[in-house]
XYZ file of C-alpha atoms in Angstrom:
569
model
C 78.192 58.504 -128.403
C 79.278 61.449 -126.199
C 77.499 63.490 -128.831
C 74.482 62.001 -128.542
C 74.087 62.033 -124.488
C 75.091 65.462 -124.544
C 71.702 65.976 -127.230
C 69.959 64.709 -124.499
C 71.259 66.192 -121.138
C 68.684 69.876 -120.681
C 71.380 72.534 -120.416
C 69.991 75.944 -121.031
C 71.297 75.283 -125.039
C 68.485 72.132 -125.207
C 64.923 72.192 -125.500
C 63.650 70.947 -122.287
C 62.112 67.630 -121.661
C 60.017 67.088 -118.780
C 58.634 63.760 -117.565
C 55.657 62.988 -115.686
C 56.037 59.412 -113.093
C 52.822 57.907 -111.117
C 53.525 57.799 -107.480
C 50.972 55.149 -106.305
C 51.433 56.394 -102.836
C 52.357 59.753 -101.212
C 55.365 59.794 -99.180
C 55.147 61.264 -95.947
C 58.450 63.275 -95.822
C 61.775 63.747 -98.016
C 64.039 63.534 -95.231
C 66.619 59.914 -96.142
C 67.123 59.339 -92.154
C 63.329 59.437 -91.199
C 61.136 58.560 -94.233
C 59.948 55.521 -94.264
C 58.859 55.093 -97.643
C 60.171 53.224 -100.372
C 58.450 56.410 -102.813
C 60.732 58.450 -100.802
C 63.290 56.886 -102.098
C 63.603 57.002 -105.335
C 63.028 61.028 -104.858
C 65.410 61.622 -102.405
C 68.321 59.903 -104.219
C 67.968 63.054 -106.995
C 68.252 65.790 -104.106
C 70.700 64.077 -101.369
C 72.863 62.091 -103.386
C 74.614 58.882 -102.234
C 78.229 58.995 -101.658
C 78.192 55.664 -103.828
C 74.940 53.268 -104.707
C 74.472 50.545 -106.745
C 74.631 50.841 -110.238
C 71.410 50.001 -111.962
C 72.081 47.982 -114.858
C 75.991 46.303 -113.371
C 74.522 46.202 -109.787
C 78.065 46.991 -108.580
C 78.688 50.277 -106.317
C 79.092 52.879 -107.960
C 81.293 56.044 -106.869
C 79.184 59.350 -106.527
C 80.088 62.075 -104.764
C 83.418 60.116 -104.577
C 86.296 60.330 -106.878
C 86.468 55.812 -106.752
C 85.219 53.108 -104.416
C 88.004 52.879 -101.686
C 89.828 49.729 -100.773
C 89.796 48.646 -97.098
C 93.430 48.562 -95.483
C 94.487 46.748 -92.600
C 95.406 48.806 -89.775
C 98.906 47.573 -88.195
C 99.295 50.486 -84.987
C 97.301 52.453 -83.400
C 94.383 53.150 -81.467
C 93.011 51.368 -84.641
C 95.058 48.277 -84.892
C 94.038 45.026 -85.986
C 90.769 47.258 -87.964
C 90.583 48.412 -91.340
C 90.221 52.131 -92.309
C 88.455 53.593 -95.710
C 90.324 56.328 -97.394
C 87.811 58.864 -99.257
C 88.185 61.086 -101.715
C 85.313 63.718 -102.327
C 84.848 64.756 -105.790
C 86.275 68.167 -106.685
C 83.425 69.474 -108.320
C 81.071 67.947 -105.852
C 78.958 71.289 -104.448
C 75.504 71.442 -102.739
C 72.512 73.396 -103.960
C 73.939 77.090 -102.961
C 77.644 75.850 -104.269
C 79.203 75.250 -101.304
C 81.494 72.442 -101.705
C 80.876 68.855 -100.159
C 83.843 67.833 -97.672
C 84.048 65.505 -95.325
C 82.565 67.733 -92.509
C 79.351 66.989 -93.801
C 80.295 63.235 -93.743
C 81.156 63.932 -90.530
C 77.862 65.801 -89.855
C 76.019 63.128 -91.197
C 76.788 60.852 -88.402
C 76.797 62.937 -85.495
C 73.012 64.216 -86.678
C 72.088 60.506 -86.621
C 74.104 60.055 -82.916
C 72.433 62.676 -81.400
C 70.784 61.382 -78.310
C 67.372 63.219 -79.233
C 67.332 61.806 -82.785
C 65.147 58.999 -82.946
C 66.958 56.588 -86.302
C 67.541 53.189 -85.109
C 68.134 51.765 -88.814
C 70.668 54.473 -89.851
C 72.481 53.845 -86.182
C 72.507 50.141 -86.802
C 74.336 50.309 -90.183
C 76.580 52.668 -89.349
C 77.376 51.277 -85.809
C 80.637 49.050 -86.880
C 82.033 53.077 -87.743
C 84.800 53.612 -84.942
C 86.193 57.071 -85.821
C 85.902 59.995 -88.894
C 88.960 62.098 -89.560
C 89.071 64.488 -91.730
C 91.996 66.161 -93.481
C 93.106 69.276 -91.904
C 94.844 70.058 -95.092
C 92.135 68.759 -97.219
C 88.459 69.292 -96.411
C 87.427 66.867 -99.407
C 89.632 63.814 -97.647
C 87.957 61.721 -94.987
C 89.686 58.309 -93.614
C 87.325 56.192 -91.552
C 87.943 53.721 -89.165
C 86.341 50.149 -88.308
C 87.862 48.395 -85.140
C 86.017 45.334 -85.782
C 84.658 43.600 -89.090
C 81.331 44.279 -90.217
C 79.555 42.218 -93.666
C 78.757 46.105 -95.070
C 81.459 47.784 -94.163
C 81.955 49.520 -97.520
C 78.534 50.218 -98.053
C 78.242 51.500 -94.192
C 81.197 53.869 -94.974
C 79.620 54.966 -98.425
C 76.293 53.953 -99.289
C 73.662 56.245 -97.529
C 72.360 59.526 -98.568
C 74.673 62.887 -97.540
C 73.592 65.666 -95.806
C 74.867 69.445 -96.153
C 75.680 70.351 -92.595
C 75.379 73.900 -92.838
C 71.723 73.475 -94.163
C 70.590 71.335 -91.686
C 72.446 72.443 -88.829
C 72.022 76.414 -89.359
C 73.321 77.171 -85.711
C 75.964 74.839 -85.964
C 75.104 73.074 -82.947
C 76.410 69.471 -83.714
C 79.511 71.269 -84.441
C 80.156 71.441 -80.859
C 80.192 68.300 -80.024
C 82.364 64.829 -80.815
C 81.203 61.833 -82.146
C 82.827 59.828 -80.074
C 81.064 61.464 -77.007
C 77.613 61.154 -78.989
C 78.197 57.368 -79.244
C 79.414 56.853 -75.780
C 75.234 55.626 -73.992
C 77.331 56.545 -70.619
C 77.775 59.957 -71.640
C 76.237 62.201 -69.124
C 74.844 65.387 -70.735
C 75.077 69.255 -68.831
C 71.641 70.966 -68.977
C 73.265 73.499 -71.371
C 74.293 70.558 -73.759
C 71.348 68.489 -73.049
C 69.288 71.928 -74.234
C 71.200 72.101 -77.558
C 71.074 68.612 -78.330
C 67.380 68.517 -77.964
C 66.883 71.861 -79.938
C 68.689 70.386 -83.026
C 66.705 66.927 -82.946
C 63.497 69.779 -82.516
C 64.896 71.071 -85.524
C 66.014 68.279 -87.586
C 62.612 66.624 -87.239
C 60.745 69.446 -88.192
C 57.955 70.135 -90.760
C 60.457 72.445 -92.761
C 63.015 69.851 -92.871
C 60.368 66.773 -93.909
C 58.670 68.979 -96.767
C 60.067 72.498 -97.839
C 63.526 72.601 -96.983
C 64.894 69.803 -98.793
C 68.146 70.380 -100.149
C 71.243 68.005 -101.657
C 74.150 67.889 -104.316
C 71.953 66.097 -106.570
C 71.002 66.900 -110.044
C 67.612 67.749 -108.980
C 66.067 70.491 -106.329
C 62.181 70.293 -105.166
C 60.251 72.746 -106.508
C 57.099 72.813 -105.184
C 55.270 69.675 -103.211
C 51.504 69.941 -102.983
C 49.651 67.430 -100.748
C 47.637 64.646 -102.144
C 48.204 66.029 -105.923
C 52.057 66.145 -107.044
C 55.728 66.486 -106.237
C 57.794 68.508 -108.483
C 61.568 68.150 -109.243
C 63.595 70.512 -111.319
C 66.631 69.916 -112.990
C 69.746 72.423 -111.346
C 70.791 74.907 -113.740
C 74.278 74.716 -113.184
C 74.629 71.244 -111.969
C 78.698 70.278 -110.948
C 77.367 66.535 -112.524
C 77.859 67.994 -116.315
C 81.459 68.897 -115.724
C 82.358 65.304 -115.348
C 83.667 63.659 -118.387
C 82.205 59.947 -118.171
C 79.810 60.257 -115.216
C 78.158 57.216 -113.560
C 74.563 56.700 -114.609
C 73.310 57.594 -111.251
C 75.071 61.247 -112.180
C 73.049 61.698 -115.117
C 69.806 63.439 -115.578
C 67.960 64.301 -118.738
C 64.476 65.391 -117.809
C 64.652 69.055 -117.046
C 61.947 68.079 -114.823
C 60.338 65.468 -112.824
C 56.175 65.588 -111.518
C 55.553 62.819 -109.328
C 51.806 62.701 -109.494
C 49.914 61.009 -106.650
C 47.694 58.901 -108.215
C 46.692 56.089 -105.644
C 43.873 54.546 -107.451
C 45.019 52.465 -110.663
C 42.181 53.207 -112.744
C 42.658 56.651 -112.410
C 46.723 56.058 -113.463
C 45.661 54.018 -116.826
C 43.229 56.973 -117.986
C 45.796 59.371 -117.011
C 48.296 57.749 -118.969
C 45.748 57.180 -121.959
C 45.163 60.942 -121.694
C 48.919 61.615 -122.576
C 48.786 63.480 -118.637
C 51.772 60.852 -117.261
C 54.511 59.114 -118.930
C 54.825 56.429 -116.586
C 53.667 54.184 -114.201
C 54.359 50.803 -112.551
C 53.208 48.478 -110.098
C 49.937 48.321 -112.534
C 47.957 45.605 -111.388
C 48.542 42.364 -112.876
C 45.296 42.460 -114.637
C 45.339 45.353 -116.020
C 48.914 45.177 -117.224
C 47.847 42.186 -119.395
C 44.635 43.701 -120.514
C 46.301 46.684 -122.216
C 49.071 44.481 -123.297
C 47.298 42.334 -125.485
C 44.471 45.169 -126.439
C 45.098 45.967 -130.112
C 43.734 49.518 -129.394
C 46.342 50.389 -127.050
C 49.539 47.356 -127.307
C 51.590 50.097 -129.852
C 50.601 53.052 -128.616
C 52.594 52.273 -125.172
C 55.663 50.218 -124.142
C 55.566 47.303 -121.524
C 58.131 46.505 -119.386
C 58.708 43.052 -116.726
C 61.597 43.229 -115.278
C 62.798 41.094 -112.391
C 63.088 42.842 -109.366
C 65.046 42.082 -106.128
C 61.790 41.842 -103.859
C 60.008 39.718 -101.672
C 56.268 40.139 -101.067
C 54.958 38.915 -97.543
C 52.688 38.474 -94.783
C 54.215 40.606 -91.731
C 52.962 39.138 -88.895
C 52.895 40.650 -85.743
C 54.328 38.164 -82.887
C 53.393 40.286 -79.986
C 49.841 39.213 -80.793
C 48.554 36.874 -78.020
C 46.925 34.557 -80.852
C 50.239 34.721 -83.407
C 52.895 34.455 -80.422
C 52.673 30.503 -80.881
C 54.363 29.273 -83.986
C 51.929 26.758 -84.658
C 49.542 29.346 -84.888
C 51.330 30.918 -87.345
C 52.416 27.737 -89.249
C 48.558 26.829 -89.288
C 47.807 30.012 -91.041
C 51.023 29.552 -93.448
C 49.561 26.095 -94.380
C 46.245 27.043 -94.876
C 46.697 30.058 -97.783
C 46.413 28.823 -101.318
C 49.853 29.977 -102.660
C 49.283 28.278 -106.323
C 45.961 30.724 -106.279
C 48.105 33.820 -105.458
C 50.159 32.921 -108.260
C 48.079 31.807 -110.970
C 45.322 34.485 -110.413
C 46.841 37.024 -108.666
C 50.501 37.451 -110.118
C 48.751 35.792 -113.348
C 52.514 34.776 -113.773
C 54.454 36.993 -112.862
C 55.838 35.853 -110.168
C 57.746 32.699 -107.996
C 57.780 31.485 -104.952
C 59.716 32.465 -102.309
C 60.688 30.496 -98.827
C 62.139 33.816 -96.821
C 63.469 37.072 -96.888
C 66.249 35.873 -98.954
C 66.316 36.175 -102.980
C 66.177 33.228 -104.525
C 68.898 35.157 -106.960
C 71.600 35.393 -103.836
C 74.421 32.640 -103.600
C 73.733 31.346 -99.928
C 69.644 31.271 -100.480
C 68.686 28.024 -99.474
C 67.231 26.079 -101.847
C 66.968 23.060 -99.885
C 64.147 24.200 -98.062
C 60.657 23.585 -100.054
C 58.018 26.489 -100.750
C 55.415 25.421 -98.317
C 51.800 24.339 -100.013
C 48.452 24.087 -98.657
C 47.536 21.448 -96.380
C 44.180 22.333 -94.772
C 44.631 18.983 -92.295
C 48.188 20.148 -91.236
C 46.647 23.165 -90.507
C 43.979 21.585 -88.596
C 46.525 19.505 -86.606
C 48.402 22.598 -85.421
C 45.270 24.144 -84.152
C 44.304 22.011 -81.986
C 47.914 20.922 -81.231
C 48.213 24.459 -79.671
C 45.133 23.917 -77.475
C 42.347 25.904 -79.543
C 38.708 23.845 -79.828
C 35.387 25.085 -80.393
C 33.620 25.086 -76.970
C 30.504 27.280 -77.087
C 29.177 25.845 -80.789
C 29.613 29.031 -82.708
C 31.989 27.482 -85.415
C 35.056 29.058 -84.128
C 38.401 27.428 -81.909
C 38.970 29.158 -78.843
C 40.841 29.068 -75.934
C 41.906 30.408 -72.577
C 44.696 32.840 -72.590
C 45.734 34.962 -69.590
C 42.431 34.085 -67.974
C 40.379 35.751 -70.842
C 38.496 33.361 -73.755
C 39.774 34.451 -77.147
C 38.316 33.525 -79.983
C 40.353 32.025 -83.164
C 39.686 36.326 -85.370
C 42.049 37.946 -87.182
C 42.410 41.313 -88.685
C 44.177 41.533 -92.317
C 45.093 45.592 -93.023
C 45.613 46.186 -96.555
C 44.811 49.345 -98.595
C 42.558 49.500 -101.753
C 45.490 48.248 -104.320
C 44.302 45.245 -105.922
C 47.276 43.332 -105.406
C 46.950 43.417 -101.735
C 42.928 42.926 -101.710
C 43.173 40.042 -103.736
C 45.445 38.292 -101.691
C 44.085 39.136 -98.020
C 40.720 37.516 -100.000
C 42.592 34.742 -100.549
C 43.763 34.522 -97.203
C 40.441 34.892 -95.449
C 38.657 32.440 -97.418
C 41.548 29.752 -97.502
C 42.032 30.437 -93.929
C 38.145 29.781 -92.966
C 38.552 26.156 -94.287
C 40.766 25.915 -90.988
C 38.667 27.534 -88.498
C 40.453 30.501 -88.357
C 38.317 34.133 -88.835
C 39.758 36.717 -90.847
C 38.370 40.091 -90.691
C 39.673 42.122 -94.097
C 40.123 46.291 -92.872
C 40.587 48.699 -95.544
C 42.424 51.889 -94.203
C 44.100 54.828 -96.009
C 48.255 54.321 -97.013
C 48.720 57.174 -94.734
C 47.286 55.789 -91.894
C 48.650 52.392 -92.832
C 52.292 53.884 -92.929
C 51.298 55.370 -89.068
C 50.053 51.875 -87.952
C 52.595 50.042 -89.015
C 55.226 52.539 -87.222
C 52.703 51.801 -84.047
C 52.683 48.048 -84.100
C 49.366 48.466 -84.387
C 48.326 45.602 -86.811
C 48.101 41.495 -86.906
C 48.586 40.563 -90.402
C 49.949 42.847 -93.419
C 50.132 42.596 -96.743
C 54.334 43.618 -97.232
C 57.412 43.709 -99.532
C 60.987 43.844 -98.108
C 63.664 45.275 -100.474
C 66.683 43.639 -101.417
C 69.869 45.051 -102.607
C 72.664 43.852 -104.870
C 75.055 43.652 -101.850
C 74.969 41.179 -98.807
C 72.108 40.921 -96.708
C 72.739 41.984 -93.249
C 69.378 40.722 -91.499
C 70.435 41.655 -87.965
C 68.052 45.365 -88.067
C 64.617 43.517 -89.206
C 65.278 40.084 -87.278
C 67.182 40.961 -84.013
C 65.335 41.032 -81.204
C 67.159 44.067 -79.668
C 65.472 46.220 -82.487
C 61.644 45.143 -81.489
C 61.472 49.138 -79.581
C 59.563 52.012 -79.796
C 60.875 53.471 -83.648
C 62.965 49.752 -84.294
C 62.688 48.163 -87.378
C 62.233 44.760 -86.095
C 58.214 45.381 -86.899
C 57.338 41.814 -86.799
C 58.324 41.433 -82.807
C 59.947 37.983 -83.389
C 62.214 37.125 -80.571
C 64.517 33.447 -80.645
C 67.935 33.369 -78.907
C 69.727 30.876 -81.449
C 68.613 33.778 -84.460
C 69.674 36.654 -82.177
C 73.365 34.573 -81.928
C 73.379 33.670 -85.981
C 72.709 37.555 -86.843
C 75.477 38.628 -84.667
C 78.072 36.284 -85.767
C 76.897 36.487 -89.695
C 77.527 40.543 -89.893
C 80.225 40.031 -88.062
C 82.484 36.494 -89.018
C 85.845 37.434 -91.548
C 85.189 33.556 -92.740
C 83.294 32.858 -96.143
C 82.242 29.558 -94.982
C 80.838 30.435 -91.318
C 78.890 33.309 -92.834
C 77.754 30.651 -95.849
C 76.004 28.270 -92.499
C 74.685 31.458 -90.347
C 73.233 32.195 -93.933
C 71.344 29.185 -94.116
C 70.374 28.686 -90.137
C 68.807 32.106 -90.546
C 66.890 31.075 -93.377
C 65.893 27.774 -91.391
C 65.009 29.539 -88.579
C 62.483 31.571 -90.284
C 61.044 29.097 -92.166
C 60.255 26.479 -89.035
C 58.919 29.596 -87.028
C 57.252 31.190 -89.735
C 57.141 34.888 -88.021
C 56.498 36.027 -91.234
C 55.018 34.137 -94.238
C 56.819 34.286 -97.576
C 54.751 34.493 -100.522
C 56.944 35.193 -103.546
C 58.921 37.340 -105.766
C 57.920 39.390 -108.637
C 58.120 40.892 -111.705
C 57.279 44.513 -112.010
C 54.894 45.924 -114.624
C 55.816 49.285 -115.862
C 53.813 50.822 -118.913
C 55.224 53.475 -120.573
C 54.139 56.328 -122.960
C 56.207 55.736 -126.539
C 57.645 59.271 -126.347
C 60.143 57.812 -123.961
C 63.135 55.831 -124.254
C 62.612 53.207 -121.542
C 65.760 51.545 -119.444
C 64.727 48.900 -116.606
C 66.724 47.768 -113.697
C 66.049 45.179 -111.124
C 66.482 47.700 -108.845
C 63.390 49.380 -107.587
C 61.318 50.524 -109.134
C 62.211 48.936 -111.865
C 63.522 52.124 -113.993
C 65.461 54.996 -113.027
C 63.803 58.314 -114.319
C 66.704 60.638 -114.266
C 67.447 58.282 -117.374
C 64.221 59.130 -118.850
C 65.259 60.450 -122.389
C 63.156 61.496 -125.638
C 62.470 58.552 -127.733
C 64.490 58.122 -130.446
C 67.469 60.231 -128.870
């Protein structure tokens, strides 16, 4: 077996093997702590490497740039005492890109970068906010112990599972050297102009256009080669990566393709005759159509492999509660009742796909399977509309109503892009939705300027998928109402006190059975208010050239293609 992986791994003794992925949308930076994009992703995870993630095919964390998962340990004295504390190990091999050697300074780099004042990453603060203290080893650069004072659901994966960043490559002046991170966390801190000057000039730095596209640099197998806008991104395989001197690495260590072209294809008939053509080796999120067309064409059905696996995913409405109309929750529970959910399935998803109640997997323990997909009920819908005070008064066939002394008619906007997926439910949506008075305008706008808008706030209704991962869901950064701010991640603007008191207490309660009920209050929360409306969960469609040997995950997207070998190998 060893034998045969080693065939496969592209040393300089191997013939290379390059692989060519679709990218159905271009990312708009490489940088873990600021890119918003789920493409970005799966990219970045090859250059800056996880200190642990999630093992595709066990879905159990995996160590990385670690030598083993640590064990929390109760701390008995101490500044500390009553918390837990992490003990990790850094692998000895573990190097960056110029062979420097990863040590827990850039662990401890990591977190002051995302600290500083002038650094604008709300989601990275939030998970790693339960983190009291870093030390590292003074007699061993490669041994970090970190400190919780107070329990937190992800604590491991808060102390391991985010991407690492080499501090003398992003920090080139050393700046964040001179400062603690326990004066960067401190909101009282006050700053001198000299130190307010630096701090800003790093941020200046760290968000820069050399930092989002060219210099992009890890300890991962893989080092961009060469990015070019709207056509391709370009991975190559390290030469002398420190991965092949391990002797059983994790799968996330391995990489066969010598090296990976992410071409930016965004329309799907353009993918398919690329992929006909022999030009790509992959591609996924093929429309549902299309995916059973060339499935069942004899022409085609053996010339290329197909692929469904279940993914950990919820596709959604995201609705934006800041909106005067879709601030009242009958509003939005009028529109939930009014969309045709057995059409999205049947001739949509064709299929391929369930229902889903929430933001919640239906594959987790505490989803709550009590509550009941909602289904179409035009009068309901009716009712709530003119329960919330919305009539036709001028004859033009639309409810309106008064609000803050202006007349507002019952309109709608629905942003999508020109995937089918998404245009084929936001028709659905309009038409169903028309049946109850409401009118849905359908605005087709570029991903790039989609990605800006929905930074902005500046939308109604969206076509969305939230990702879940294999460990506990910690809801607190998309739900909590102290994250609806300029750069927060609370996009949807939802505010309720009684959710705002269940988050807190869920990512924070030691007991099994009080997290099991804030579980299940969150869920019914969400699905009495609707501030989002749940749609379902589905499978992926990946179609693959046969010159490739093919593993799937439920982990997005679905494959892993650093795992991408030769057929037959």
């Amino acid at each position: 077996m060893l034998a045969v992986l080693a065939a496969c791994k592209s040393t300089p003794e191997t013939a290379p093997f390059e692989v060519t992925v679709r990218l159905p949308n271009e990312p708009e930076s490489l940088h873990p702590i600021f890119s918003k994009s789920l493409y970005a992703s799966q990219i970045e995870s090859l250059i800056l490497l996880p200190i642990a993630e999630y093992d595709p095919m066990t879905m159990t964390l995996s160590p990385l740039l670690i030598t083993a998962i640590p064990v929390g340990e109760k701390v008995t004295e101490g500044k500390h005492a009553n918390g837990k504390v992490f003990h990790l190990q850094f692998r000895p091999e573990a190097n960056w890109a110029d062979g420097k050697p990863v040590t827990g300074e850039d662990y401890l780099f990591t977190f002051k970068s995302v600290y500083n004042p002038h650094v604008n990453a709300p989601s990275w603060k939030s998970f790693m906010d339960f983190i009291s203290e870093i030390v590292v080893d003074p007699n061993d650069p490669k041994k970090v112990s970190v400190y919780l004072d107070s329990t937190y659901i992800l604590d491991l994966e808060a102390t391991t599972n985010f991407n690492l960043y080499p501090a003398h490559t992003y920090d080139p002046e050393n700046i964040m050297s001179g400062f603690t991170l326990e004066e960067l966390r401190d909101p009282g801190k006050q700053w001198t102009a000299e130190q307010d000057s630096l701090l800003k000039r790093f941020a200046t730095l760290y968000e820069s256009p050399e930092y989002f596209r060219e210099t992009v640099s890890g300890s991962g197998p893989y080092q961009l080669d060469q990015w070019m806008t709207g056509e391709f991104i370009r991975l190559i395989r390290k030469e002398h990566w420190w991965g092949d001197q391990l002797k059983d690495p994790p799968l996330l260590l391995q990489a066969y393709p010598s090296a990976i072209t992410y071409r930016i294809i965004l329309d799907a008939a353009a993918a398919e005759a690329a992929l006909k053509a022999g030009e790509i080796d992959l591609m996924a999120e093929v429309p549902v159509s299309d995916f059973i067309r060339l499935k069942g064409d004899d022409q085609w059905k053996d010339k290329l492999q197909f692929a469904t696996p279940a993914l950990m995913q919820v596709n959604y409405i995201e609705v934006n509660n800041r909106d005067s109309i879709l601030a009242d929750a009958r509003i939005r529970k009028a529109l939930a009742y009014s969309i045709d959910y057995d059409g999205i399935l049947n001739e949509v998803m064709q299929g391929l796909a369930r229902r889903a109640t929430g933001p919640i997997h239906p594959d987790k323990p505490y989803y709550d399977a009590a509550l009941q997909p909602i289904k179409q009920d035009v009068n309901q819908s009716l009712s709530l509309i003119q329960q919330a005070g919305w009539k036709d008064t001028n004859g033009n066939g639309t409810p309106d109503k008064m609000i803050g002394g202006k007349r507002e008619e019952l309109k709608l906007e629905i942003k999508i892009t020109n995937k089918e997926e998404g245009m084929a439910i936001a028709n659905i949506v309009k038409e169903n939705a028309a049946k109850a008075g409401f009118e849905i305008d359908i605005v087709v706008v570029d991903p790039s300027q989609l990605q800006q808008d929905v930074r902005q706030n500046n939308f109604e209704l969206l076509p969305l998928r939230v990702r879940a991962f294999p460990s506990a869901d910690d809801p607190f950064p998309i739900w909590h109402s102290s994250n609806d701010r300029q750069g927060g991640s609370n996009r949807s603007g939802f505010h309720n006190a009684e959710l705002d008191q269940v988050l807190e207490e869920l990512r924070t309660t030691e007991n099994s059975e009080t997290r099991d009920a804030d579980y299940k209050r969150f869920q019914e929360i969400l699905y009495d208010q609707q501030p989002a409306i749940f749609l379902y969960v589905p499978l992926e469609r990946i179609i693959g050239s046969q010159r490739i040997e093919l593993q799937t995950s439920a982990r997005r997207p679905g494959y892993f293609e650093n795992l991408l070998k030769p057929a037959g190998s």
